mmCIF file of C-alpha atoms in Angstrom:
data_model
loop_
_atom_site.group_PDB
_atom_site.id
_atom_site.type_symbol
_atom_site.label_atom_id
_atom_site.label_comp_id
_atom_site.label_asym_id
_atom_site.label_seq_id
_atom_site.Cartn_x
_atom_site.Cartn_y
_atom_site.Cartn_z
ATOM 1 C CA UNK A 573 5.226 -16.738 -16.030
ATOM 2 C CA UNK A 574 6.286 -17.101 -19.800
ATOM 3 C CA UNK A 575 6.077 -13.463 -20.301
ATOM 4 C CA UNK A 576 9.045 -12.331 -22.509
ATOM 5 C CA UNK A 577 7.640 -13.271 -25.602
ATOM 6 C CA UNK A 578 4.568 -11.322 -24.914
ATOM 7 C CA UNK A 579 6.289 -8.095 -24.454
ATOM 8 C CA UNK A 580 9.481 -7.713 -26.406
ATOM 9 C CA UNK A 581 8.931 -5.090 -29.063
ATOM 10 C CA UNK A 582 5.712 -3.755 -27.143
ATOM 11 C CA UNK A 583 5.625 -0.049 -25.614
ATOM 12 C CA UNK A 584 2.965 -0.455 -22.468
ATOM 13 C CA UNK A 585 2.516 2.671 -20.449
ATOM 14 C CA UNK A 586 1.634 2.091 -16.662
ATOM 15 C CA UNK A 587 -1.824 4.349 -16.742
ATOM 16 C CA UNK A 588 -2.487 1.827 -18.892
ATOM 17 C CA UNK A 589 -2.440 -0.940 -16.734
ATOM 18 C CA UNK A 590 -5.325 -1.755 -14.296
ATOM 19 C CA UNK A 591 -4.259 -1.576 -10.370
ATOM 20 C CA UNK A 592 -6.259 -3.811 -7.957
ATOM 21 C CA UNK A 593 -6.999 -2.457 -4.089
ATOM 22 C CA UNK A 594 -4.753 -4.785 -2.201
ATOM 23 C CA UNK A 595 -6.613 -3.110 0.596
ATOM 24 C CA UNK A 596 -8.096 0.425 2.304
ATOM 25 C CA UNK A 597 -5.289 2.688 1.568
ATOM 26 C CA UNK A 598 -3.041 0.765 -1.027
ATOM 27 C CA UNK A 599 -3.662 0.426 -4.696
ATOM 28 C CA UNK A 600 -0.835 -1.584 -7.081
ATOM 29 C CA UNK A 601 -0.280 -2.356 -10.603
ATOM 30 C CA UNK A 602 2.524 -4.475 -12.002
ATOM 31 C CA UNK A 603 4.365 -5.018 -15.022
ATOM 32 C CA UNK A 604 6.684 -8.274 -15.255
ATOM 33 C CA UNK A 605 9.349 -10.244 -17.494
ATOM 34 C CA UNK A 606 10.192 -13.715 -16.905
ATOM 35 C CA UNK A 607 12.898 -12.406 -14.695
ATOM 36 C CA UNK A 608 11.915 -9.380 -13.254
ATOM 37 C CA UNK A 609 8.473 -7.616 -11.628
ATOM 38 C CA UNK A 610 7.809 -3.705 -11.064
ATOM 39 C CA UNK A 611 5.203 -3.096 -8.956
ATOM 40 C CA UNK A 612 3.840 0.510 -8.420
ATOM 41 C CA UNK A 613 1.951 1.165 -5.229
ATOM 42 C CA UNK A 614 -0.270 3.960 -4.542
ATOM 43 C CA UNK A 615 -0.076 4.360 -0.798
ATOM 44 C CA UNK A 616 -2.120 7.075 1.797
ATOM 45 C CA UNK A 617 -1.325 8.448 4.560
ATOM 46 C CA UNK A 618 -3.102 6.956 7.691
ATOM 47 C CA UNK A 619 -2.485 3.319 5.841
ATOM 48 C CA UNK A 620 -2.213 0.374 8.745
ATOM 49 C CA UNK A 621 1.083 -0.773 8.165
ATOM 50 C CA UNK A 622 1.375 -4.492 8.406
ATOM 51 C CA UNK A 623 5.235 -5.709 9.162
ATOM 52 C CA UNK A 624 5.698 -8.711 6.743
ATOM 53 C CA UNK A 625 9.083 -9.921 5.315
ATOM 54 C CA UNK A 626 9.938 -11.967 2.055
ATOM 55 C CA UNK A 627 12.085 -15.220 2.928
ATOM 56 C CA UNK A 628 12.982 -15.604 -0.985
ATOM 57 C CA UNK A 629 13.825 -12.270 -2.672
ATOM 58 C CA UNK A 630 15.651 -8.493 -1.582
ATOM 59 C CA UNK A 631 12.872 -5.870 -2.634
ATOM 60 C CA UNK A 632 14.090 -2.502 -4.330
ATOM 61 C CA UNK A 633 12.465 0.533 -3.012
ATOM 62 C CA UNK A 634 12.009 3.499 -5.347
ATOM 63 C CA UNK A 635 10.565 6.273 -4.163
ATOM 64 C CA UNK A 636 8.615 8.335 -6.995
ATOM 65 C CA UNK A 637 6.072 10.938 -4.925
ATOM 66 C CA UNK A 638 5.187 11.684 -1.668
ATOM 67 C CA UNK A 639 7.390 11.259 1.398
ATOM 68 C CA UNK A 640 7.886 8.062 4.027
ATOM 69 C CA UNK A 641 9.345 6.603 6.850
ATOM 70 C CA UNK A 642 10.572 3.038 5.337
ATOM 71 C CA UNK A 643 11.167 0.980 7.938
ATOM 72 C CA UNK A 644 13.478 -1.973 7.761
ATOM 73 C CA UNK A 645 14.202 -4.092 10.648
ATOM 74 C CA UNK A 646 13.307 -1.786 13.921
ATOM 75 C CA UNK A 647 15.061 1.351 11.854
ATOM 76 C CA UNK A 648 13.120 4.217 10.444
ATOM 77 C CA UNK A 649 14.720 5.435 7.028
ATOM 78 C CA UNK A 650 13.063 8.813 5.754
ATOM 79 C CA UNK A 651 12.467 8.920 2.149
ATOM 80 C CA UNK A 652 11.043 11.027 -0.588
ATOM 81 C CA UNK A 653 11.172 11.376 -4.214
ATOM 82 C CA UNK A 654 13.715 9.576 -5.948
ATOM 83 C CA UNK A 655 15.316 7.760 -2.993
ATOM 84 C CA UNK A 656 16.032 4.185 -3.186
ATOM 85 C CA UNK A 657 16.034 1.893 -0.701
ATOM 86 C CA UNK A 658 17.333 -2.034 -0.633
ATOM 87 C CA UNK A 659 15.768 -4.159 2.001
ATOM 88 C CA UNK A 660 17.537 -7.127 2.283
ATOM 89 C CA UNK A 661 15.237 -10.619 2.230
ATOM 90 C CA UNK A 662 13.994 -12.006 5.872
ATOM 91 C CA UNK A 663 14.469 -8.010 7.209
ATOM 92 C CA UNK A 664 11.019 -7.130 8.518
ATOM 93 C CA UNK A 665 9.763 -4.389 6.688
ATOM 94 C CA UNK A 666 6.938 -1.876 6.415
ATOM 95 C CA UNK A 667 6.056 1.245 4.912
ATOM 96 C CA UNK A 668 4.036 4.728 6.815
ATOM 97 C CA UNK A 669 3.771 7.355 4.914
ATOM 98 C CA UNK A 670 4.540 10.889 5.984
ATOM 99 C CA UNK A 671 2.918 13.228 3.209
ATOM 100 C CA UNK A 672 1.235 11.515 0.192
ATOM 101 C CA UNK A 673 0.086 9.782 -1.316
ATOM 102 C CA UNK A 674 2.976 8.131 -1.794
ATOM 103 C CA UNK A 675 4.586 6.461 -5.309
ATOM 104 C CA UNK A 676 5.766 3.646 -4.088
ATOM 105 C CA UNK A 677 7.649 1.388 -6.962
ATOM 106 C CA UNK A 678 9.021 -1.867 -5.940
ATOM 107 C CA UNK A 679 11.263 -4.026 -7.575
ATOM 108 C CA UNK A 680 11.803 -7.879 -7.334
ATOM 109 C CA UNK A 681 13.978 -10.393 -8.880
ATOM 110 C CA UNK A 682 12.438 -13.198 -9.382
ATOM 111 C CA UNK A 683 8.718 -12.032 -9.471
ATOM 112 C CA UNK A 684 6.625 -12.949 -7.163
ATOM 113 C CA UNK A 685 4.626 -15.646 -7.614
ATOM 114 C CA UNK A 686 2.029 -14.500 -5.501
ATOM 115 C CA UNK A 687 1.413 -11.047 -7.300
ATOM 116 C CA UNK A 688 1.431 -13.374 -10.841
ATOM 117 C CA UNK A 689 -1.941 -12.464 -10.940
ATOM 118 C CA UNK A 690 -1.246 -8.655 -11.400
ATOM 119 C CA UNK A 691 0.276 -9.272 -14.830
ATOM 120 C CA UNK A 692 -2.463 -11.025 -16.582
ATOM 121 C CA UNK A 693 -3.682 -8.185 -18.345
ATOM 122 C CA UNK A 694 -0.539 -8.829 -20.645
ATOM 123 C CA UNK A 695 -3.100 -11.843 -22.127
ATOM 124 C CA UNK A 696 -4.890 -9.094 -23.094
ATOM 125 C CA UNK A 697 -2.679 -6.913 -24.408
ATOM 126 C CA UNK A 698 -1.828 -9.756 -27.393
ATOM 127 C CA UNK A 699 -5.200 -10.361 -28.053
ATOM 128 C CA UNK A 700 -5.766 -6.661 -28.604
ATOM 129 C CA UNK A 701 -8.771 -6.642 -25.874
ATOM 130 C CA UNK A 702 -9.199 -3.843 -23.007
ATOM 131 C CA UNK A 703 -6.464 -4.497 -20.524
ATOM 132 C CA UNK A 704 -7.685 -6.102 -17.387
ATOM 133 C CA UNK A 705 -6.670 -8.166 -13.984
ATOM 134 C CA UNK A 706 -9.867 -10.338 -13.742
ATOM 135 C CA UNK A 707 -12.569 -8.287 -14.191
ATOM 136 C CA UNK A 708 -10.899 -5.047 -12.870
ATOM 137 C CA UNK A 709 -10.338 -2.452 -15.835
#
């Protein structure tokens, strides 16, 4: 990802960073070092929730806005604003939203790979051009 150099010394504010529609119901926007990624979600209420899990990484929950049921591996943990949650890699996992939307802001060490492509607006930042992820400002 090479990103370090990009950002040290640089203040980035994340309205200022463009979000993609992952799909109906879920926006996200991510900022990421060479070591670490934060990704903010925007989720609705009424969002299908898809059970996935991550073989590779634990994911940090942080709960900014609106209120959830998080659930990790068959259990239903309630959370709201400023609740943290740790799921624990290979733990199926899924998110349904109670009252939102919901500020959903995960955190993952090492980035994922497959989200690299949320961070190349930092190109942009350097070059002093609007900040976008492909097309999407």
């Amino acid at each position: 990802m090479a990103r370090n150099e990009q950002l040290y010394s640089r203040v980035v504010n994340f309205d200022d960073i463009p979000d993609e529609v992952a799909r109906r119901g879920i926006t996200r926007k991510a900022y990421a070092s060479d070591e670490v990624m934060i990704v903010w979600n925007t989720v609705e209420q009424g969002l299908e929730v898809r059970p996935h899990s991550h073989d590779d990484f634990d994911q940090l929950v942080f709960i900014l806005d609106g209120e959830a049921d998080y659930w990790v591996d068959g259990v239903a943990h309630k959370v709201g604003p400023r609740d943290l949650l740790l799921v624990p890699r290979t733990k199926e996992h899924y998110i349904e939203v109670t009252k939102g939307p919901c500020i959903n802001i995960d955190i993952f060490v090492p980035p994922r790979a497959d989200y690299a492509h949320l961070t190349v607006w930092v190109d942009d930042l350097v070059a002093g051009r609007p900040l976008s992820i492909g097309g999407a400002a």
